[in-house]
Amino acid sequence: MNDYEDLGGGLYCFRVTTREHTQMIDITGRIREIVNASGVQEGLCTVFIPHTTAAVTINENADPDVQLDFIKEINKIVPWNDGYRHYEGNSAAHLKSSIMGFSETVILHEGQLLLGTWQGVYLLEYDGSRTRKVYVKILQS
Amino acid sequence: MNDYEDLGGGLYCFRVTTREHTQMIDITGRIREIVNASGVQEGLCTVFIPHTTAAVTINENADPDVQLDFIKEINKIVPWNDGYRHYEGNSAAHLKSSIMGFSETVILHEGQLLLGTWQGVYLLEYDGSRTRKVYVKILQS
Amino acid sequence: MNDYEDLGGGLYCFRVTTREHTQMIDITGRIREIVNASGVQEGLCTVFIPHTTAAVTINENADPDVQLDFIKEINKIVPWNDGYRHYEGNSAAHLKSSIMGFSETVILHEGQLLLGTWQGVYLLEYDGSRTRKVYVKILQS
C-alpha cells in the first residue's frame, strides 16, 4: 500500500502527523518514494504546504542538534508571546511559516532529487500537534 | 476590460498601487482571474515580484489581525532605523523582502490554484506607497 | 571555454569560490550566460544551491552599501554565537540559509531573465570561505 495519494497529472499528496507544538520532520524519504513512482527522469519537483502555520525548508540531515538549535533560535527571533492581537494566539506561527516559505523546488536529474550531500527536506510544524498535508508536483522537462 | 496584461506564452502582468509604507495586499483574486483566463487545468503558477523592496508571501486570509501582527513583528525583527549605511535609507525594506522572498509557486489542479482553505497570496509592500508590478507565469504540465 | 557544465536536459552547474566567512556574490551574469547558451525563449529558470550553509536571494545591484547593511543586519538577527549545541558551531549559517532559501525561480521571457531593473541574483555565503556549487535548470514552456 502506498503512503501517498496519486491525484493524477504528476500531482501527489501525503499526510504528516506532528506530535509537538514546534517540530521539524524529515520528509525526504516520502518525496523520494513519489519521485520513484512517477518515473520522471528530468524535471522539477515542487513541494507545497497548504497551511498557514506550517512550512517547508531544506536543512542538514546529519547532526540532530542542528534541528534543536534551529527551533530554539527561530523561536527567539519570533517569540510565541509578543503582544499579538490575533484571537487564535498563533501569530508567531504565521510569521515563522512565511519566513521559511510554503514551497521548495528541487531539480530532478536522472530520476533522482538533485539534493546536496547534507540536504534533507523538512516539514516545519509551528502550531502542532496536527495532521498536515504535503502536495508534491512532478514536472517533466 | 481586463485588469492584467497578457504578454504571451502564459506570461501575465498586473499592477498594484500600495497606499501605505508597509502593507499586505491580498492578490489571490487577481491571480485567480489570470488562471481562469489561461484555461490551464494542470501545471504550476509562478508569481514573481520584479522589485527589491516588495515581496510576496502566503498568509491567512481570515482574521485581519494576523496581518497587523505580521507587519508589527517583522518591523520589530528588522527595524527601519538601525545604523544602516545605504543612502536611500531603505535597507530594512531590502532585507525584509529577501526574508519573505520574491516568488511563490502554487500548483494548478483542475483549473484552480491548489491553495489551502485559509491561504491567500499577498503582495508585501515594505517601502511604499508605490505602484508595483506582479508577473504571473502559467506553466502547463 | 565555458564557465559552467552542461549536464543535459536543460540542467547546468557552475562553481563559486567565496573568500569571506559571510559574503554576497552577484551571480546574475553567470546565470545569463547559461540562459543565452540554452537558447530558450519562454519558460522558467530555477537556481538551486545544494548546500545547507549557503543560500540564494535577489537584491539591489546598485549601491554596495545595501549588501553591507544586509550582511550586518541578518548577523544581528541570527547571531553567530548564541549558545548553540551543534558541534560544528555553524548553526547560525544553517538558520540564515533556511530564512533566505535555497532556490530562486525567475521567469524567462524573450530569451532573457525577467528581472526588475534593480534586481540581481546573489549567492549568500554564511560559512565560508568555500567552493560552492550552483545548479541552474532551464525549463521551456
Coordinates of C-alpha atoms in Angstrom, one line a residue:
Chain A
M1 CA 0.0 0.0 0.0
N2 CA 1.3 3.4 -0.8
D3 CA 1.8 6.1 1.7
Y4 CA 0.6 8.8 -0.6
E5 CA -2.3 9.6 -3.0
D6 CA -1.8 9.9 -6.7
L7 CA -4.1 12.7 -7.8
G8 CA -3.1 12.4 -11.5
G9 CA -1.1 14.6 -13.8
G10 CA 2.0 14.3 -11.7
L11 CA 0.3 15.6 -8.6
Y12 CA 0.6 13.6 -5.3
C13 CA -0.4 14.2 -1.7
F14 CA 0.6 12.8 1.6
R15 CA -0.1 13.5 5.3
V16 CA 2.2 14.0 8.2
T17 CA 1.0 13.8 11.8
T18 CA 3.1 16.1 14.0
R19 CA 3.5 15.4 17.7
E20 CA 4.8 18.5 19.2
H21 CA 4.0 22.2 19.1
T22 CA 7.1 23.1 17.2
Q23 CA 8.8 20.3 15.2
M24 CA 11.0 19.6 12.2
I25 CA 10.2 16.4 10.3
D26 CA 12.4 14.9 7.6
I27 CA 10.1 14.2 4.6
T28 CA 12.9 13.5 2.1
G29 CA 12.2 9.8 2.0
R30 CA 8.5 10.2 1.3
I31 CA 9.2 12.6 -1.5
R32 CA 11.8 10.2 -2.9
E33 CA 9.1 7.4 -2.9
I34 CA 6.9 9.7 -5.1
V35 CA 9.7 10.7 -7.4
N36 CA 10.5 7.0 -8.0
A37 CA 6.8 6.1 -8.6
S38 CA 6.5 8.9 -11.1
G39 CA 9.3 7.5 -13.2
V40 CA 10.3 11.0 -14.3
Q41 CA 14.0 11.3 -15.1
E42 CA 14.5 15.1 -15.8
G43 CA 12.3 17.9 -14.5
L44 CA 11.3 19.8 -11.3
C45 CA 9.7 18.6 -8.1
T46 CA 7.7 21.2 -6.2
V47 CA 6.8 20.5 -2.6
F48 CA 3.9 22.7 -1.4
I49 CA 2.4 23.0 2.1
P50 CA -1.3 24.1 2.0
H51 CA -1.3 25.6 5.5
T52 CA -0.5 28.9 7.1
T53 CA 1.2 27.7 10.4
A54 CA 3.4 25.1 8.9
A55 CA 6.2 25.5 6.3
V56 CA 8.9 23.6 4.4
T57 CA 12.7 24.1 4.3
I58 CA 15.9 22.3 3.5
N59 CA 18.4 21.6 6.3
E60 CA 21.2 19.4 7.4
N61 CA 20.2 15.8 7.8
A62 CA 23.2 14.6 9.9
D63 CA 23.5 16.1 13.5
P64 CA 20.1 16.3 15.2
D65 CA 21.5 19.2 17.3
V66 CA 21.1 21.4 14.2
Q67 CA 17.4 21.0 14.4
L68 CA 17.3 21.8 18.1
D69 CA 19.3 24.9 17.5
F70 CA 17.1 25.8 14.5
I71 CA 13.9 25.6 16.5
K72 CA 15.3 27.4 19.6
E73 CA 16.7 30.3 17.6
I74 CA 13.7 30.9 15.4
N75 CA 11.5 30.9 18.5
K76 CA 13.8 33.5 20.0
I77 CA 13.6 35.7 16.8
V78 CA 9.8 35.4 16.6
P79 CA 8.6 34.9 20.2
W80 CA 5.4 33.0 20.8
N81 CA 4.0 35.8 23.0
D82 CA 4.7 39.3 21.9
G83 CA 1.5 41.3 22.4
Y84 CA -0.2 39.9 19.3
R85 CA -3.8 40.8 18.6
H86 CA -4.9 37.7 16.6
Y87 CA -7.5 35.9 18.7
E88 CA -6.2 32.4 17.9
G89 CA -2.9 33.4 19.6
N90 CA -0.8 31.8 16.9
S91 CA 0.5 34.9 15.0
A92 CA 4.1 33.8 15.6
A93 CA 3.4 30.5 13.7
H94 CA 2.0 32.5 10.8
L95 CA 5.1 34.7 10.6
K96 CA 7.6 31.9 11.1
S97 CA 5.9 30.0 8.3
S98 CA 6.1 33.0 5.9
I99 CA 9.8 33.5 6.8
M100 CA 10.5 29.8 5.9
G101 CA 8.2 29.6 3.0
F102 CA 5.5 27.3 1.8
S103 CA 7.3 25.6 -1.1
E104 CA 10.6 24.1 -2.1
T105 CA 11.5 23.5 -5.7
V106 CA 14.0 20.7 -6.2
I107 CA 15.5 19.7 -9.6
L108 CA 15.1 16.2 -10.8
H109 CA 18.1 14.6 -12.6
E110 CA 18.5 11.0 -13.8
G111 CA 15.3 10.1 -11.9
Q112 CA 16.6 11.5 -8.5
L113 CA 16.1 14.6 -6.4
L114 CA 19.2 16.7 -7.1
L115 CA 19.9 17.5 -3.4
G116 CA 23.3 18.2 -1.9
T117 CA 25.0 15.5 0.2
W118 CA 23.8 17.0 3.5
Q119 CA 20.4 18.3 2.4
G120 CA 17.1 16.9 3.6
V121 CA 13.6 18.4 3.0
Y122 CA 11.8 19.2 6.3
L123 CA 8.2 19.9 7.2
L124 CA 8.2 22.7 9.8
E125 CA 5.4 22.5 12.3
Y126 CA 4.8 25.8 14.2
D127 CA 1.4 25.2 15.7
G128 CA 1.1 21.5 16.4
S129 CA 0.2 18.8 17.1
R130 CA -1.8 18.5 13.9
T131 CA -2.2 16.4 10.7
R132 CA -0.6 18.3 7.8
K133 CA -0.9 17.8 4.1
V134 CA 2.0 18.0 1.7
Y135 CA 1.5 18.3 -2.0
V136 CA 4.2 17.1 -4.4
K137 CA 4.0 18.1 -8.1
I138 CA 6.4 16.4 -10.5
L139 CA 7.0 18.3 -13.8
Q140 CA 8.8 16.5 -16.6
S141 CA 11.1 18.7 -18.7
Chain B
M1 CA -11.6 45.2 -19.8
N2 CA -9.0 43.1 -18.1
D3 CA -7.1 44.1 -15.1
Y4 CA -3.9 42.5 -16.4
E5 CA -1.7 42.3 -19.5
D6 CA -1.3 39.1 -21.4
L7 CA 2.3 39.1 -22.6
G8 CA 2.0 35.8 -24.4
G9 CA 3.4 32.3 -23.8
G10 CA 1.5 32.0 -20.5
L11 CA 3.0 35.2 -19.0
Y12 CA 0.8 37.9 -17.5
C13 CA 1.4 41.1 -15.6
F14 CA -0.7 43.3 -13.4
R15 CA -0.1 46.4 -11.2
V16 CA -0.9 47.1 -7.6
T17 CA -0.8 50.6 -6.1
T18 CA 0.1 50.5 -2.5
R19 CA -1.1 53.2 -0.1
E20 CA 1.0 52.8 3.0
H21 CA 4.7 52.5 3.8
T22 CA 4.3 48.9 5.0
Q23 CA 1.3 47.0 3.7
M24 CA 0.0 43.5 2.9
I25 CA -2.4 43.3 -0.1
D26 CA -4.3 40.2 -0.9
I27 CA -3.7 39.5 -4.6
T28 CA -5.3 36.0 -4.7
G29 CA -8.4 37.1 -6.7
R30 CA -6.3 38.8 -9.3
I31 CA -4.1 35.7 -9.8
R32 CA -7.3 33.6 -10.0
E33 CA -8.6 35.8 -12.8
I34 CA -5.4 35.1 -14.8
V35 CA -5.5 31.3 -14.0
N36 CA -9.1 31.2 -15.3
A37 CA -8.3 33.2 -18.4
S38 CA -5.3 30.9 -19.2
G39 CA -7.6 27.8 -19.3
V40 CA -4.8 25.7 -18.0
Q41 CA -6.0 22.7 -15.9
E42 CA -2.8 21.1 -14.6
G43 CA 0.5 22.8 -14.0
L44 CA 2.4 25.4 -12.0
C45 CA 1.6 29.1 -11.4
T46 CA 4.7 31.2 -10.5
V47 CA 4.1 34.7 -9.0
F48 CA 7.2 36.9 -9.3
I49 CA 7.8 40.4 -7.9
P50 CA 10.3 42.4 -10.0
H51 CA 11.3 44.7 -7.2
T52 CA 13.8 44.8 -4.3
T53 CA 11.7 46.4 -1.6
A54 CA 8.5 44.5 -2.1
A55 CA 7.9 40.7 -1.8
V56 CA 5.2 38.0 -1.9
T57 CA 4.0 35.5 0.7
I58 CA 1.1 33.3 1.6
N59 CA -0.8 34.0 4.7
E60 CA -4.2 33.6 6.5
N61 CA -7.0 35.3 4.7
A62 CA -9.5 35.3 7.6
D63 CA -8.7 37.5 10.6
P64 CA -7.2 40.9 9.6
D65 CA -5.4 41.0 13.0
V66 CA -3.0 38.3 11.6
Q67 CA -1.8 40.9 9.1
L68 CA -1.4 43.6 11.7
D69 CA 0.6 41.3 13.9
F70 CA 2.7 40.2 10.9
I71 CA 3.7 43.7 10.0
K72 CA 4.4 44.8 13.5
E73 CA 6.5 41.8 14.4
I74 CA 8.7 41.8 11.2
N75 CA 9.3 45.5 11.7
K76 CA 10.5 44.7 15.2
I77 CA 12.8 42.0 13.9
V78 CA 14.2 44.2 11.1
P79 CA 13.9 47.8 12.4
W80 CA 13.6 50.6 9.9
N81 CA 16.4 52.5 11.6
D82 CA 19.4 50.5 12.7
G83 CA 22.5 52.4 11.7
Y84 CA 22.3 51.4 8.0
R85 CA 24.7 52.9 5.5
H86 CA 22.7 52.8 2.3
Y87 CA 22.0 56.4 1.2
E88 CA 18.4 55.7 0.3
G89 CA 17.6 54.7 3.9
N90 CA 15.5 51.7 2.9
S91 CA 17.9 48.8 3.8
A92 CA 15.3 47.3 6.1
A93 CA 12.9 47.0 3.1
H94 CA 15.6 45.2 1.1
L95 CA 16.3 42.7 3.9
K96 CA 12.6 42.1 4.7
S97 CA 11.9 41.4 1.0
S98 CA 14.7 38.9 0.8
I99 CA 13.5 37.2 4.0
M100 CA 10.0 36.9 2.6
G101 CA 11.1 36.1 -1.0
F102 CA 10.3 37.4 -4.5
S103 CA 8.3 34.4 -5.8
E104 CA 5.6 31.9 -4.8
T105 CA 5.0 28.8 -6.7
V106 CA 1.5 27.4 -6.5
I107 CA 0.3 24.2 -8.0
L108 CA -2.6 24.3 -10.6
H109 CA -5.1 21.4 -10.3
E110 CA -8.4 21.0 -12.2
G111 CA -8.0 24.6 -13.4
Q112 CA -7.6 26.1 -9.9
L113 CA -4.8 27.3 -7.6
L114 CA -4.2 24.4 -5.2
L115 CA -4.2 26.6 -2.1
G116 CA -5.2 25.5 1.4
T117 CA -8.5 26.7 2.9
W118 CA -7.0 29.6 4.8
Q119 CA -4.3 30.5 2.3
G120 CA -4.2 33.7 0.4
V121 CA -1.4 35.2 -1.7
Y122 CA -0.2 38.6 -0.5
L123 CA 2.0 41.3 -2.0
L124 CA 4.2 42.7 0.7
E125 CA 5.0 46.4 0.4
Y126 CA 8.0 47.5 2.5
D127 CA 8.8 50.9 1.0
G128 CA 5.5 52.4 -0.2
S129 CA 3.4 54.0 -1.3
R130 CA 4.3 52.9 -4.9
T131 CA 2.9 51.2 -7.9
R132 CA 4.2 47.6 -8.0
K133 CA 4.3 45.1 -10.8
V134 CA 3.4 41.4 -10.4
Y135 CA 4.3 38.8 -13.0
V136 CA 2.4 35.6 -13.2
K137 CA 3.7 32.7 -15.3
I138 CA 1.3 29.8 -16.0
L139 CA 3.1 26.6 -16.9
Q140 CA 1.1 23.7 -18.3
S141 CA 2.2 20.2 -17.3
Chain C
M1 CA 35.8 27.7 -22.7
N2 CA 32.7 27.8 -20.7
D3 CA 32.5 28.7 -17.1
Y4 CA 29.8 26.1 -16.4
E5 CA 29.0 22.5 -17.1
D6 CA 26.1 21.4 -19.3
L7 CA 24.6 18.3 -17.6
G8 CA 22.0 17.8 -20.3
G9 CA 18.2 18.2 -20.3
G10 CA 18.4 22.0 -19.6
L11 CA 20.5 21.4 -16.4
Y12 CA 23.7 23.4 -15.8
C13 CA 26.1 23.7 -12.9
F14 CA 28.8 26.2 -12.0
R15 CA 31.1 26.8 -9.1
V16 CA 31.7 29.9 -7.0
T17 CA 34.6 30.3 -4.7
T18 CA 33.9 32.5 -1.7
R19 CA 36.6 34.5 0.0
E20 CA 35.0 35.6 3.3
H21 CA 33.1 34.0 6.1
T22 CA 29.9 35.9 5.2
Q23 CA 29.6 37.2 1.7
M24 CA 27.1 38.1 -1.0
I25 CA 28.2 37.4 -4.6
D26 CA 26.3 38.6 -7.6
I27 CA 25.8 35.6 -9.9
T28 CA 23.4 37.2 -12.4
G29 CA 25.9 37.4 -15.2
R30 CA 26.8 33.7 -14.9
I31 CA 23.1 32.7 -15.0
R32 CA 22.6 35.0 -18.0
E33 CA 25.4 33.2 -19.8
I34 CA 23.6 29.9 -19.3
V35 CA 20.2 31.3 -20.3
N36 CA 21.8 32.6 -23.5
A37 CA 23.5 29.3 -24.2
S38 CA 20.2 27.4 -23.7
G39 CA 18.5 29.4 -26.4
V40 CA 15.2 29.0 -24.5
Q41 CA 12.9 32.0 -25.2
E42 CA 9.9 31.4 -22.8
G43 CA 10.0 29.4 -19.6
L44 CA 11.3 29.2 -16.1
C45 CA 14.9 29.4 -14.7
T46 CA 15.4 27.7 -11.3
V47 CA 18.6 28.5 -9.5
F48 CA 19.3 25.9 -6.7
I49 CA 22.0 25.8 -4.1
P50 CA 22.9 22.2 -3.0
H51 CA 24.3 23.3 0.4
T52 CA 22.9 23.9 3.9
T53 CA 25.1 26.9 4.9
A54 CA 24.8 28.9 1.7
A55 CA 21.6 30.3 0.1
V56 CA 20.4 32.4 -2.8
T57 CA 18.4 35.6 -2.9
I58 CA 17.6 38.6 -5.1
N59 CA 18.8 42.1 -4.1
E60 CA 19.6 45.5 -5.3
N61 CA 22.6 45.5 -7.7
A62 CA 23.4 49.3 -7.5
D63 CA 24.7 50.7 -4.1
P64 CA 27.2 48.2 -2.5
D65 CA 26.1 49.6 0.9
V66 CA 22.9 47.6 0.6
Q67 CA 24.9 44.5 0.8
L68 CA 26.9 45.7 3.8
D69 CA 23.7 46.6 5.6
F70 CA 22.1 43.3 4.6
I71 CA 25.0 41.2 6.0
K72 CA 25.3 43.2 9.2
E73 CA 21.6 43.1 10.0
I74 CA 21.0 39.4 9.3
N75 CA 24.0 38.7 11.5
K76 CA 22.4 40.7 14.3
I77 CA 19.1 38.9 13.9
V78 CA 20.8 35.5 13.9
P79 CA 24.0 35.9 15.9
W80 CA 26.9 33.6 15.2
N81 CA 27.2 32.7 18.9
D82 CA 24.0 32.1 20.8
G83 CA 24.5 29.0 22.9
Y84 CA 24.0 26.6 20.0
R85 CA 24.6 22.9 20.6
H86 CA 25.6 21.8 17.1
Y87 CA 29.3 20.6 17.3
E88 CA 30.3 22.2 14.1
G89 CA 29.5 25.6 15.5
N90 CA 27.7 26.8 12.4
S91 CA 24.1 26.6 13.4
A92 CA 23.6 30.3 12.6
A93 CA 24.6 29.6 9.0
H94 CA 22.0 26.8 8.7
L95 CA 19.3 29.0 10.0
K96 CA 20.2 32.1 7.9
S97 CA 20.3 29.8 4.8
S98 CA 16.8 28.5 5.5
I99 CA 15.5 32.0 6.1
M100 CA 16.8 33.2 2.8
G101 CA 16.0 30.0 0.9
F102 CA 17.9 27.5 -1.4
S103 CA 16.2 28.4 -4.7
E104 CA 15.0 31.3 -6.8
T105 CA 12.6 30.9 -9.7
V106 CA 13.0 33.6 -12.4
I107 CA 10.7 33.8 -15.4
L108 CA 12.3 33.6 -18.9
H109 CA 10.8 35.9 -21.5
E110 CA 12.0 36.6 -25.0
G111 CA 15.2 34.7 -24.2
Q112 CA 16.0 36.9 -21.1
L113 CA 15.7 36.6 -17.3
L114 CA 12.6 38.7 -16.4
L115 CA 14.3 40.6 -13.6
G116 CA 13.3 44.0 -12.4
T117 CA 15.7 47.0 -13.2
W118 CA 17.4 46.8 -9.8
Q119 CA 17.3 43.1 -9.3
G120 CA 20.4 40.9 -9.2
V121 CA 20.7 37.2 -8.1
Y122 CA 23.1 36.7 -5.2
L123 CA 24.8 33.7 -3.8
L124 CA 24.8 34.1 0.0
E125 CA 27.8 32.5 1.8
Y126 CA 27.2 32.1 5.5
D127 CA 30.1 29.7 6.4
G128 CA 33.0 30.5 4.1
S129 CA 35.4 30.6 2.6
R130 CA 34.4 27.5 0.4
T131 CA 33.8 26.5 -3.1
R132 CA 30.0 26.4 -3.7
K133 CA 28.0 24.7 -6.4
V134 CA 25.1 26.4 -8.1
Y135 CA 22.6 24.4 -10.3
V136 CA 20.6 26.1 -12.9
K137 CA 17.6 24.4 -14.5
I138 CA 16.1 25.9 -17.7
L139 CA 12.5 24.8 -18.4
Q140 CA 11.0 25.6 -21.7
S141 CA 7.2 26.4 -21.6

